[in-house]
PDB file of N, CA, C and O in Angstrom:
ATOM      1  N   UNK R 303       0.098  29.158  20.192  1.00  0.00           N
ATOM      2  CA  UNK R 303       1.460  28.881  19.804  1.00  0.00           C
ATOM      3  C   UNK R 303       1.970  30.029  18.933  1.00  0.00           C
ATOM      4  O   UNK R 303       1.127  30.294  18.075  1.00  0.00           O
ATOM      5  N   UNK R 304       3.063  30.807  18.855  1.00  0.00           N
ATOM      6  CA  UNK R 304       3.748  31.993  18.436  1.00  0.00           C
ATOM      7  C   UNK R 304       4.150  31.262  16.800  1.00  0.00           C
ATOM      8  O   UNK R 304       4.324  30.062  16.586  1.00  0.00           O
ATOM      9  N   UNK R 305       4.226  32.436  15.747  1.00  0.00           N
ATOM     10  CA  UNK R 305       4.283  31.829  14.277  1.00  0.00           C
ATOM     11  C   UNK R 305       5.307  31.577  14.542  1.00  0.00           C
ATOM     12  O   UNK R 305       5.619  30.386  14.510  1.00  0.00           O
ATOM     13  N   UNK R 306       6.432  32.710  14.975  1.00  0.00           N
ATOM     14  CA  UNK R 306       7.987  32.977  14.545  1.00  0.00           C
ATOM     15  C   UNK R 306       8.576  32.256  16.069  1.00  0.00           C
ATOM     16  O   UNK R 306       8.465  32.931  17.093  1.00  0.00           O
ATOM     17  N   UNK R 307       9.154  30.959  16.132  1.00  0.00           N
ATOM     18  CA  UNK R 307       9.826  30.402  17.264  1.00  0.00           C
ATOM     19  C   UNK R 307      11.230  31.578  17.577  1.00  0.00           C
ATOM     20  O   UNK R 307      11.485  32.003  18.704  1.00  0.00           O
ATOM     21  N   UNK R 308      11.979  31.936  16.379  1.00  0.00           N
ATOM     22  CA  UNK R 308      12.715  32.827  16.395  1.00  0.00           C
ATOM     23  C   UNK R 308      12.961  34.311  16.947  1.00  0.00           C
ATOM     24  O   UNK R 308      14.027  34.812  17.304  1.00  0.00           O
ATOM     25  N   UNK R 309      11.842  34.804  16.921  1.00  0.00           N
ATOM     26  CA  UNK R 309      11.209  36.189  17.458  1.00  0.00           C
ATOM     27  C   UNK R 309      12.108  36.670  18.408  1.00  0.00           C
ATOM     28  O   UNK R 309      12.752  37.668  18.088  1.00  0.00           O
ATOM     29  N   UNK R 310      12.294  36.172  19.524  1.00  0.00           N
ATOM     30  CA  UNK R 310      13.041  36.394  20.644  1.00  0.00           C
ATOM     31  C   UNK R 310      14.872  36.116  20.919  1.00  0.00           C
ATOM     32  O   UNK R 310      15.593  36.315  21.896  1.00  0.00           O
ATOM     33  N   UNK R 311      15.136  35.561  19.505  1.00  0.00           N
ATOM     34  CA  UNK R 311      16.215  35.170  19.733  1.00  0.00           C
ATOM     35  C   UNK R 311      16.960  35.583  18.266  1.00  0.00           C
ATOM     36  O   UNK R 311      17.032  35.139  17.120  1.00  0.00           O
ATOM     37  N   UNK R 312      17.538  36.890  19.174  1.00  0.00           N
ATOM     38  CA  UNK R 312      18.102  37.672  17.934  1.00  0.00           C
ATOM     39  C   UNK R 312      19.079  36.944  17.612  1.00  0.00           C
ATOM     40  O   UNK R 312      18.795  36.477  16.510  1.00  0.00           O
ATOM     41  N   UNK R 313      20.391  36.457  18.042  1.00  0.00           N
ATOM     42  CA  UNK R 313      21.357  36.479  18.219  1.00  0.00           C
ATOM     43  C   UNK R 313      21.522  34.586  17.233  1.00  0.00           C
ATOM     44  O   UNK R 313      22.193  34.114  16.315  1.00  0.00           O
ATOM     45  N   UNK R 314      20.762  34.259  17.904  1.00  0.00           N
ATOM     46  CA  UNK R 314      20.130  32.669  16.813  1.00  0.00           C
ATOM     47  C   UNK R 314      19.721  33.248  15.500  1.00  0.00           C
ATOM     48  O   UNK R 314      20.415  32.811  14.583  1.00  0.00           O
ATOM     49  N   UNK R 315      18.682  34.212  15.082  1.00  0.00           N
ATOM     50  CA  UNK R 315      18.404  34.280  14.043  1.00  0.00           C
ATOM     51  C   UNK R 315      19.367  34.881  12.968  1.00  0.00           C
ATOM     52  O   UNK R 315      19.158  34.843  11.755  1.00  0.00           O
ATOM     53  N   UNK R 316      20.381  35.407  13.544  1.00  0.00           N
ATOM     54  CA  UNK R 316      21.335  36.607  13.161  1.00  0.00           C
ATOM     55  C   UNK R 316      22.526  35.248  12.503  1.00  0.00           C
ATOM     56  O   UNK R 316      23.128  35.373  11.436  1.00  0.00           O
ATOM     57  N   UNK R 317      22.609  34.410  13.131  1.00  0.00           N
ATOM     58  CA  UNK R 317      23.157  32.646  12.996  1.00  0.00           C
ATOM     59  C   UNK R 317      22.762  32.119  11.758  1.00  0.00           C
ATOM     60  O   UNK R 317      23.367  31.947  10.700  1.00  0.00           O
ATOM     61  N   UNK R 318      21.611  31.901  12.126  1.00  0.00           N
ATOM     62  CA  UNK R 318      21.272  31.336  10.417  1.00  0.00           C
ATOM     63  C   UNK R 318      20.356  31.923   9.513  1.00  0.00           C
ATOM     64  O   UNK R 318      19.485  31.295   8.912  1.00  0.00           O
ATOM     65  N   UNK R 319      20.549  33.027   9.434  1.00  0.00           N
ATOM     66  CA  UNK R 319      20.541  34.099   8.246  1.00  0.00           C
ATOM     67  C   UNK R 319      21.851  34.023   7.862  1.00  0.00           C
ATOM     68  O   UNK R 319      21.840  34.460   6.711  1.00  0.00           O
ATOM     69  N   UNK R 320      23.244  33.654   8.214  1.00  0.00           N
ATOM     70  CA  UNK R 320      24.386  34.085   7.562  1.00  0.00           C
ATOM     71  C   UNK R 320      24.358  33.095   6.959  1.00  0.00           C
ATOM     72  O   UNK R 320      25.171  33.331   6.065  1.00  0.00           O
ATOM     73  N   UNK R 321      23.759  31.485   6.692  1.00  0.00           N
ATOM     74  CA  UNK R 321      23.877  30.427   5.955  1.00  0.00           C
ATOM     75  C   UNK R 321      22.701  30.505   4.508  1.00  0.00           C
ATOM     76  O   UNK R 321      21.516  30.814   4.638  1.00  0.00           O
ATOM     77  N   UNK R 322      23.266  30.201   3.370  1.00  0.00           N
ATOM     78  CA  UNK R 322      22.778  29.891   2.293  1.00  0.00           C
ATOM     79  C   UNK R 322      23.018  28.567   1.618  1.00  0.00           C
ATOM     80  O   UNK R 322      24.035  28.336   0.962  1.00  0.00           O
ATOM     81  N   UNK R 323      22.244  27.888   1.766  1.00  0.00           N
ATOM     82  CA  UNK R 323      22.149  26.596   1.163  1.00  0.00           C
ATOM     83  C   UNK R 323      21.625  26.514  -0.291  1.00  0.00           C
ATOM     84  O   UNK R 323      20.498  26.982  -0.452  1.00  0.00           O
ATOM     85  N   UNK R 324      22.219  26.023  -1.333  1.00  0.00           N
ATOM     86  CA  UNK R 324      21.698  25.688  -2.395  1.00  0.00           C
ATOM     87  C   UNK R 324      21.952  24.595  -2.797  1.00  0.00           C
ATOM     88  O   UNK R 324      23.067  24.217  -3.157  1.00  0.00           O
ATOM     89  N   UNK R 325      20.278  23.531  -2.775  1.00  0.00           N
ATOM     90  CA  UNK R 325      20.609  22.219  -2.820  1.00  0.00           C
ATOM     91  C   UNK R 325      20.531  21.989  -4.352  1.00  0.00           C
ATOM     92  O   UNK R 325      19.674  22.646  -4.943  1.00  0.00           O
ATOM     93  N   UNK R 326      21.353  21.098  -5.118  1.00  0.00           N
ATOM     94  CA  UNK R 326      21.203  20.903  -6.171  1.00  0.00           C
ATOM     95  C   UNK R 326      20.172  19.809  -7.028  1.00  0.00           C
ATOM     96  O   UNK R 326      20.253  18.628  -6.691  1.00  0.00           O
ATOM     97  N   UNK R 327      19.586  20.034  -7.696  1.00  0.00           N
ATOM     98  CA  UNK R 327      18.766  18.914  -8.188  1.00  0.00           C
ATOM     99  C   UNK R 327      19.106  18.066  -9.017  1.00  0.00           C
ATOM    100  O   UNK R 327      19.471  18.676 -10.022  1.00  0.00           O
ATOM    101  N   UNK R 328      19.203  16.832  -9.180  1.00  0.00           N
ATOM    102  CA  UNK R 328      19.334  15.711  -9.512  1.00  0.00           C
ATOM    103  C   UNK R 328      18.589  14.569  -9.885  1.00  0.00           C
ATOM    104  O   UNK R 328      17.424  14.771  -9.543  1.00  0.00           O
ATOM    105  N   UNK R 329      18.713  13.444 -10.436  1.00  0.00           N
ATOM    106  CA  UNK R 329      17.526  12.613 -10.869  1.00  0.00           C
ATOM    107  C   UNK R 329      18.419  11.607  -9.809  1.00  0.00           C
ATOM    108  O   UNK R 329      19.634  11.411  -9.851  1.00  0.00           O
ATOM    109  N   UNK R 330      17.405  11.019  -8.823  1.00  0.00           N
ATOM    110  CA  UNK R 330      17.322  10.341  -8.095  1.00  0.00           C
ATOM    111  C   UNK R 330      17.537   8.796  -8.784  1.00  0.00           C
ATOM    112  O   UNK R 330      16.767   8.503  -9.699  1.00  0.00           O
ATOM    113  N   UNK R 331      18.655   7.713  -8.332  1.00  0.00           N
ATOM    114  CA  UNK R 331      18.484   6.338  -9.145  1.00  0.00           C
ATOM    115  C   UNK R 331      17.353   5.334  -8.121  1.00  0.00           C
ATOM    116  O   UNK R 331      17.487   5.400  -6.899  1.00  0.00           O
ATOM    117  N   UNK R 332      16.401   4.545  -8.653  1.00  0.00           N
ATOM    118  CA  UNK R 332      16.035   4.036  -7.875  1.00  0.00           C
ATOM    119  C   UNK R 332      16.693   3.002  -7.696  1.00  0.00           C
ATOM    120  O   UNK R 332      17.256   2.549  -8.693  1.00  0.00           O
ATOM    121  N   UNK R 333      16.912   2.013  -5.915  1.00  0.00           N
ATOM    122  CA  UNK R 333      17.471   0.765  -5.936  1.00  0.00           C
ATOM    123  C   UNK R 333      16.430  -0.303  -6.075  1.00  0.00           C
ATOM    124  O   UNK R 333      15.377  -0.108  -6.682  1.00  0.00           O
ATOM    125  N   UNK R 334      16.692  -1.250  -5.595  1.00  0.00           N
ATOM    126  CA  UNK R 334      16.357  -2.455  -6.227  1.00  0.00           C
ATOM    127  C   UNK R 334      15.111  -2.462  -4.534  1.00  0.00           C
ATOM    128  O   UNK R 334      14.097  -3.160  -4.521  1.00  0.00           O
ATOM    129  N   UNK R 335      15.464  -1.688  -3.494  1.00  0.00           N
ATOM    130  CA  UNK R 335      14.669  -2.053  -2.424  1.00  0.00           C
ATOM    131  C   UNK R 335      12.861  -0.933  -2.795  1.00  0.00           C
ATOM    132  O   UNK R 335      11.708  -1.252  -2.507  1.00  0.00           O
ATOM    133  N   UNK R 336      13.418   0.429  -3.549  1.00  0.00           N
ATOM    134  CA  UNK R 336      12.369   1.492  -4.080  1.00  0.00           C
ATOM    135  C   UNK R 336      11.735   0.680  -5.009  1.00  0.00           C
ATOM    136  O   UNK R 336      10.512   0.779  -5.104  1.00  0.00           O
ATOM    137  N   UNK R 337      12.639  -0.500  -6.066  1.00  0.00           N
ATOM    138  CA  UNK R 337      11.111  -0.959  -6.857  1.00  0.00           C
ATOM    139  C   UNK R 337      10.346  -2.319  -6.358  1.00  0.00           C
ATOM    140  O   UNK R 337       9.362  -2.840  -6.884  1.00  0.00           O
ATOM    141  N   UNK R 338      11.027  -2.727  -5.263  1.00  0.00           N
ATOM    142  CA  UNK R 338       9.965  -3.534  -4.621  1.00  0.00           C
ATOM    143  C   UNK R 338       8.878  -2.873  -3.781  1.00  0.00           C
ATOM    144  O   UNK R 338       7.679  -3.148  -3.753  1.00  0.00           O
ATOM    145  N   UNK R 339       9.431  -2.106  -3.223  1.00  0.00           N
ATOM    146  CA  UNK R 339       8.110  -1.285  -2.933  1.00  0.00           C
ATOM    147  C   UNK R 339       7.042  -0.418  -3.229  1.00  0.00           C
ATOM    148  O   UNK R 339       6.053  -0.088  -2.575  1.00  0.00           O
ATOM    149  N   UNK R 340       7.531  -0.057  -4.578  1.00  0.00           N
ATOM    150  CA  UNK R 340       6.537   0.279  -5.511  1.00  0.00           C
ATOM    151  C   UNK R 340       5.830  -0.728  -6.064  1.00  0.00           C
ATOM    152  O   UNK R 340       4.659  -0.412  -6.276  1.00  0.00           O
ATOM    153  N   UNK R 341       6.160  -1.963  -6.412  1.00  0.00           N
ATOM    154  CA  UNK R 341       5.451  -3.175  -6.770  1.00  0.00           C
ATOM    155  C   UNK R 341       4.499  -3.765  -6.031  1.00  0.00           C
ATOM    156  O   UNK R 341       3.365  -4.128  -6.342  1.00  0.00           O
ATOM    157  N   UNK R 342       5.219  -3.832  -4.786  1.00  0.00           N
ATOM    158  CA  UNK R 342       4.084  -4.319  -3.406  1.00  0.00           C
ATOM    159  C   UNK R 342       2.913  -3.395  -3.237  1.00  0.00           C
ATOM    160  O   UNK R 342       1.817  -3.699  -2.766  1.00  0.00           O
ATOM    161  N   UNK R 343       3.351  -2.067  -3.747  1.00  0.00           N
ATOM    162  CA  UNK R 343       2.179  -0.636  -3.210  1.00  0.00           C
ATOM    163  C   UNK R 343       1.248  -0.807  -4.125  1.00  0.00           C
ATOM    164  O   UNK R 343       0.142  -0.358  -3.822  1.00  0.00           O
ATOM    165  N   UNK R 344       1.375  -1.417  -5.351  1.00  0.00           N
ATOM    166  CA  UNK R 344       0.365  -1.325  -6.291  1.00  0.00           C
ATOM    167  C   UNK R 344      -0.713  -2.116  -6.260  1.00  0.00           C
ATOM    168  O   UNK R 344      -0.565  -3.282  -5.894  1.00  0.00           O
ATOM    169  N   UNK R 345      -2.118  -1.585  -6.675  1.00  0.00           N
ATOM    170  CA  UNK R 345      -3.459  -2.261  -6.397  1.00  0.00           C
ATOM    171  C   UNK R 345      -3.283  -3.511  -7.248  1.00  0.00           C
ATOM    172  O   UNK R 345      -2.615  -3.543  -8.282  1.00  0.00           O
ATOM    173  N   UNK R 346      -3.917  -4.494  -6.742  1.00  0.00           N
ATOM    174  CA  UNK R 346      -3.605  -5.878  -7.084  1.00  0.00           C
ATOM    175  C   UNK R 346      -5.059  -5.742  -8.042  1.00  0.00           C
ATOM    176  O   UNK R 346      -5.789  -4.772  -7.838  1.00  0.00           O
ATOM    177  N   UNK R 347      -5.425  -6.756  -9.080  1.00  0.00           N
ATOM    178  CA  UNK R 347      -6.243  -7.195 -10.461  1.00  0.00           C
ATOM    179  C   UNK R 347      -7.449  -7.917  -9.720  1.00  0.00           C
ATOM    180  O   UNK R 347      -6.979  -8.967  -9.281  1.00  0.00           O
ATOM    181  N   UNK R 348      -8.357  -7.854  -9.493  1.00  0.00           N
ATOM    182  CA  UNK R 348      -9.773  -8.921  -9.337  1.00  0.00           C
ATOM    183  C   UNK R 348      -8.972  -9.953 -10.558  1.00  0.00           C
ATOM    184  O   UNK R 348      -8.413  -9.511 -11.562  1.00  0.00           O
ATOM    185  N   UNK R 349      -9.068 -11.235 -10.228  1.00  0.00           N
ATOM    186  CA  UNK R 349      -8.969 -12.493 -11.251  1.00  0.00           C
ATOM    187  C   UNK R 349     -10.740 -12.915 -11.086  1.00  0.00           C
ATOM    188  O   UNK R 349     -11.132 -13.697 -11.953  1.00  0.00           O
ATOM    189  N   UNK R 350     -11.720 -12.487 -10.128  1.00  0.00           N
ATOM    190  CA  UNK R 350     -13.131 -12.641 -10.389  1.00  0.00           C
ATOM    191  C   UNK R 350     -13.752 -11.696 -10.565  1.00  0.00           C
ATOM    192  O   UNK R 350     -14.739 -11.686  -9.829  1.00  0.00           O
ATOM    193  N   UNK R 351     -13.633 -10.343 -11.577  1.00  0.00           N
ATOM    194  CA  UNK R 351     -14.011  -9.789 -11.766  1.00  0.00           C
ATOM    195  C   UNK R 351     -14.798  -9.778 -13.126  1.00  0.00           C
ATOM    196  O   UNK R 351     -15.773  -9.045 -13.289  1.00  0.00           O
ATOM    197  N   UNK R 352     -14.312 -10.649 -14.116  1.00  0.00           N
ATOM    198  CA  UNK R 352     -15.109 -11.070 -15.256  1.00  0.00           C
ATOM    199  C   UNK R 352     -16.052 -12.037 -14.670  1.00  0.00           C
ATOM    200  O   UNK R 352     -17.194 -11.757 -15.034  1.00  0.00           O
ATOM    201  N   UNK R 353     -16.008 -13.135 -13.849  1.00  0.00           N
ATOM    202  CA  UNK R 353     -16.696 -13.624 -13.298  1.00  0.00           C
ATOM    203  C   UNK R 353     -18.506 -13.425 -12.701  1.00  0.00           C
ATOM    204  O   UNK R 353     -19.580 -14.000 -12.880  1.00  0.00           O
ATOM    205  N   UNK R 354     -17.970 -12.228 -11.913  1.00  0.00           N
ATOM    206  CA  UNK R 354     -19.054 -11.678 -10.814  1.00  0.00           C
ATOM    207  C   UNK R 354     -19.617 -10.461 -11.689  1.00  0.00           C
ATOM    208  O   UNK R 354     -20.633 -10.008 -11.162  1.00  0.00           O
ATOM    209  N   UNK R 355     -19.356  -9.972 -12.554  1.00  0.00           N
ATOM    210  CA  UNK R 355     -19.740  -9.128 -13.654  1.00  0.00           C
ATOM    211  C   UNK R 355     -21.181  -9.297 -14.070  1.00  0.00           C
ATOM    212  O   UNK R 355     -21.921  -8.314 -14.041  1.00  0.00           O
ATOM    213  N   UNK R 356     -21.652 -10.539 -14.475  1.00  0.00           N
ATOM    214  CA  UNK R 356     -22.832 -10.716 -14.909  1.00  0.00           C
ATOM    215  C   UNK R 356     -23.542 -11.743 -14.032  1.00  0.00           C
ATOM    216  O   UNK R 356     -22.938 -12.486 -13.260  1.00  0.00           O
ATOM    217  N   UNK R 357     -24.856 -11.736 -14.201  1.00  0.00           N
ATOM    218  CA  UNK R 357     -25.753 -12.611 -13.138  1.00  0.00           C
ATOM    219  C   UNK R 357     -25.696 -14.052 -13.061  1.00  0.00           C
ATOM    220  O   UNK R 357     -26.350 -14.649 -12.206  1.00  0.00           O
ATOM    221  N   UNK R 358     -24.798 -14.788 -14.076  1.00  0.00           N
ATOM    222  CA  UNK R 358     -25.044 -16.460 -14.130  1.00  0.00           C
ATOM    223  C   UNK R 358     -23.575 -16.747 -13.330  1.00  0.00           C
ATOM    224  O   UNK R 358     -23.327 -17.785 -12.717  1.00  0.00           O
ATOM    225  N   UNK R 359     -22.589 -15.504 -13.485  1.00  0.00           N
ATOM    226  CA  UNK R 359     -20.997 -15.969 -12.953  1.00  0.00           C
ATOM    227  C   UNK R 359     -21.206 -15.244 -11.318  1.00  0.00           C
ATOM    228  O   UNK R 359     -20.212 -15.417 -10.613  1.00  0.00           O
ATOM    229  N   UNK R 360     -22.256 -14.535 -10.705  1.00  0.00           N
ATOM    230  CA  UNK R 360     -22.239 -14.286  -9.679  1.00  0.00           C
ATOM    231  C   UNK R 360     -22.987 -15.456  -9.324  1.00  0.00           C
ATOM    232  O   UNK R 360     -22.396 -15.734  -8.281  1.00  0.00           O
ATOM    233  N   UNK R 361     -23.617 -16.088  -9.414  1.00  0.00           N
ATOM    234  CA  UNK R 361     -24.592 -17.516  -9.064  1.00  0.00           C
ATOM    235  C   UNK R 361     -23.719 -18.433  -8.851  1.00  0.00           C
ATOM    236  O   UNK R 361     -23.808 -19.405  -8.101  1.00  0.00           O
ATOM    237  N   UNK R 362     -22.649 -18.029  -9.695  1.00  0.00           N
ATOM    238  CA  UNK R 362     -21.631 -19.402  -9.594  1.00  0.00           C
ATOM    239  C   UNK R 362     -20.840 -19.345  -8.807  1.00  0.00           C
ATOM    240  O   UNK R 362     -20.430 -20.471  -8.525  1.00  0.00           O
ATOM    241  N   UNK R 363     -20.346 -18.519  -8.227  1.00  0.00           N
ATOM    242  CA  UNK R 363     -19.808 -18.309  -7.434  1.00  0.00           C
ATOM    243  C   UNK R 363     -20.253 -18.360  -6.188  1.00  0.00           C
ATOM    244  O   UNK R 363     -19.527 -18.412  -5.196  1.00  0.00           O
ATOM    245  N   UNK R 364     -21.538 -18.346  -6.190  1.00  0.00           N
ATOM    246  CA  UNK R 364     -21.853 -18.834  -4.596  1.00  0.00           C
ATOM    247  C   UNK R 364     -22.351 -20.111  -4.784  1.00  0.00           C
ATOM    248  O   UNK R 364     -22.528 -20.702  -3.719  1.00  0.00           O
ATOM    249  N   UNK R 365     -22.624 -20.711  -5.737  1.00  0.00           N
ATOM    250  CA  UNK R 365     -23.025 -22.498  -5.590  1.00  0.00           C
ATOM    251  C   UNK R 365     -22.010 -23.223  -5.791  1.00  0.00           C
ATOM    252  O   UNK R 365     -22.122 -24.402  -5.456  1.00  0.00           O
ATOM    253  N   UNK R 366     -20.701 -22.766  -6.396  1.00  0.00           N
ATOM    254  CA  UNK R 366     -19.503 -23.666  -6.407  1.00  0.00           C
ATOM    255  C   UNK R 366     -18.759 -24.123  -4.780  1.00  0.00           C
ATOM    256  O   UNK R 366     -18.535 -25.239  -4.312  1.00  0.00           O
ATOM    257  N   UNK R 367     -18.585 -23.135  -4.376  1.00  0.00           N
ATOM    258  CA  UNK R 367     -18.168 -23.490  -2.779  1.00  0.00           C
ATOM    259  C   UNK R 367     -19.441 -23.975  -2.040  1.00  0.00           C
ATOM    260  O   UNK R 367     -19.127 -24.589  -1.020  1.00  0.00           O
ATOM    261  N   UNK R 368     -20.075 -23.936  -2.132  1.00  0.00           N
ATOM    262  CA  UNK R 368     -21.957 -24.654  -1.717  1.00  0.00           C
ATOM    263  C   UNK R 368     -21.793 -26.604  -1.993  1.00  0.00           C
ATOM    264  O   UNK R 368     -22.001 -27.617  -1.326  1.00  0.00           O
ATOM    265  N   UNK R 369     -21.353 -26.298  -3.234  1.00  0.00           N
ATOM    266  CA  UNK R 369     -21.829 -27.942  -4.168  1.00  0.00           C
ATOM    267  C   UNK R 369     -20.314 -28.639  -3.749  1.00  0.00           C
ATOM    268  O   UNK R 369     -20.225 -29.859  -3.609  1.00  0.00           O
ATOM    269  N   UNK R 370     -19.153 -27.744  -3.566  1.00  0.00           N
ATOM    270  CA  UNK R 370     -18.122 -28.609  -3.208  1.00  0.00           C
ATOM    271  C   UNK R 370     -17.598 -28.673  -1.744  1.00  0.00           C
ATOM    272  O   UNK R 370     -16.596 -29.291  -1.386  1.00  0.00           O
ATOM    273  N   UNK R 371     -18.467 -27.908  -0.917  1.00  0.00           N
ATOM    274  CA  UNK R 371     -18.839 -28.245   0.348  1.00  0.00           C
ATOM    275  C   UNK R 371     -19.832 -29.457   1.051  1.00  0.00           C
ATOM    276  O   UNK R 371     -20.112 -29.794   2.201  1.00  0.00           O
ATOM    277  N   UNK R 372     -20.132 -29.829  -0.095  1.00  0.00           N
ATOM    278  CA  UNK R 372     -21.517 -30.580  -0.195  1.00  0.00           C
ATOM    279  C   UNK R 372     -20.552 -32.237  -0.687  1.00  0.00           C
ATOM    280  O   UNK R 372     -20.523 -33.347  -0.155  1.00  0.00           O
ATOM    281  N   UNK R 373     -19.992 -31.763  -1.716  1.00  0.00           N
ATOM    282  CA  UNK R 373     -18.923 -33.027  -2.082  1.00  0.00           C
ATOM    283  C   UNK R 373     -18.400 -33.453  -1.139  1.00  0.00           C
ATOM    284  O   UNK R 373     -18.810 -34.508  -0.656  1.00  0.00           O
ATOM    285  N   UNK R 374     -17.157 -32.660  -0.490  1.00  0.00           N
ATOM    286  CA  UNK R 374     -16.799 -33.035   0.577  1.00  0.00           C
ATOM    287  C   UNK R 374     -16.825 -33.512   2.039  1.00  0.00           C
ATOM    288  O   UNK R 374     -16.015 -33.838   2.908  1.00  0.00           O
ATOM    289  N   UNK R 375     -18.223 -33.388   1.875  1.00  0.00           N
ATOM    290  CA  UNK R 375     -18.910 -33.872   3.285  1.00  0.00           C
ATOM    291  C   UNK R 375     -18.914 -35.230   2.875  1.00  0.00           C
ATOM    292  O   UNK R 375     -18.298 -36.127   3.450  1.00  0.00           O
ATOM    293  N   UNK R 376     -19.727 -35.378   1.721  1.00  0.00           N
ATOM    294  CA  UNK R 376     -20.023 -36.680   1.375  1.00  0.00           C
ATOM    295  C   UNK R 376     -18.745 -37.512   1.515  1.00  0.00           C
ATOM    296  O   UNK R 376     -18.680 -38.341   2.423  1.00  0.00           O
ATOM    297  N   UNK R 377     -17.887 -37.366   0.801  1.00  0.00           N
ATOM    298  CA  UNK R 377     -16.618 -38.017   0.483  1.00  0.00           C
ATOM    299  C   UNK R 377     -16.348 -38.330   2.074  1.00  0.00           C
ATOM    300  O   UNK R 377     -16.356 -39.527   2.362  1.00  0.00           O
ATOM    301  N   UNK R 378     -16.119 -37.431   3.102  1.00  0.00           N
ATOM    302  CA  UNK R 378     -15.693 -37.514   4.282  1.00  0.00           C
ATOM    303  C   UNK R 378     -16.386 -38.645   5.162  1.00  0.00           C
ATOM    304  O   UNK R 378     -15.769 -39.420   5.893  1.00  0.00           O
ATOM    305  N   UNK R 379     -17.933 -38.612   4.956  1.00  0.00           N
ATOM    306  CA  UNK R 379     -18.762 -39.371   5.328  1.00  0.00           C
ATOM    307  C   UNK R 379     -18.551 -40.771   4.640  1.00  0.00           C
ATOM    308  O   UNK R 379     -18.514 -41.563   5.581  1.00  0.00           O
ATOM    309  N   UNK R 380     -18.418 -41.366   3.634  1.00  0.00           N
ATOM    310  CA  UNK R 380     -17.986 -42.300   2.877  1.00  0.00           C
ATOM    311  C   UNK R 380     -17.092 -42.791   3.439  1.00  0.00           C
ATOM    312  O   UNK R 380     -17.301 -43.983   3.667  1.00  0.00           O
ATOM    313  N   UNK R 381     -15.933 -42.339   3.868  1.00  0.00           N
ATOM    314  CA  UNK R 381     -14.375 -42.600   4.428  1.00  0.00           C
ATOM    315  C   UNK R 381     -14.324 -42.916   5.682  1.00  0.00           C
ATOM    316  O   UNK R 381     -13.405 -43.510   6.246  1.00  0.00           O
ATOM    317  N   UNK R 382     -15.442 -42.470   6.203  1.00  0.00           N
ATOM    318  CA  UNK R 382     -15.645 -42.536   7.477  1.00  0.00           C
ATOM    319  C   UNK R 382     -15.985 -44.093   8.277  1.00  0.00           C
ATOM    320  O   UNK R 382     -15.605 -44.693   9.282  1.00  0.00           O
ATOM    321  N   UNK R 383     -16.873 -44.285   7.221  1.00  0.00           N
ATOM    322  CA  UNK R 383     -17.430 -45.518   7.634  1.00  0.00           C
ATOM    323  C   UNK R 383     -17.070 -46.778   6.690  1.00  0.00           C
ATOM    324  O   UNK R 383     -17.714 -47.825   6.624  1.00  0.00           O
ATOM    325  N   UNK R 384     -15.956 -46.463   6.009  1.00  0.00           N
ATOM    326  CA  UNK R 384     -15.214 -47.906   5.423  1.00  0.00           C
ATOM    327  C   UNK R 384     -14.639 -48.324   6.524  1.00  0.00           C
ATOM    328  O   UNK R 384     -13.984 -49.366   6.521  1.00  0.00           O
TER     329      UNK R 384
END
C-alpha cells in the first residue's frame, strides 16, 4: 500500500494545501447522556469481598447456599405431602 494516497494527484493536493484550519480549543460541557455513561463504565465494588477475604467467610459462603438448599428441599418436601 503507497504512504502518500496523494502522490499522483497534483492538482488534489495543490486543493488542499490552499486550506488552513485552525480548530479552537475549548472545554467540552458534559450532558447528562456522557455522565451516565461514565457511571455505567465504571468497575462495580465486590459487596463479598470482606467476606471471601479470610478462611471462615470463604467456608461460608459455600455452606450457606448448601444449608439453604438443604432447607428448602425440606420445606418443599413437607408441603408436599400435607
Amino acid at each position: 500500500m503507497e504512504q502518500n494516497p496523494f502522490k499522483n494527484e497534483h492538482h488534489l493536493k495543490k486543493k488542499l494545501d490552499q486550506y488552513d484550519v485552525n480548530v479552537p480549543e475549548f472545554a467540552m460541557k458534559s450532558s447528562n447522556w456522557d455522565r451516565l455513561i461514565y457511571f455505567l463504565a465504571q468497575p462495580a465494588k465486590n459487596p463479598l469481598e470482606r467476606i471471601g477475604s479470610n478462611k471462615h467467610g470463604f467456608l461460608s459462603m459455600k455452606l450457606i447456599p448448601l444449608g439453604s438448599m438443604v432447607i428448602v428441599s425440606v420445606v418443599e418436601g413437607i408441603l408436599l405431602f400435607i
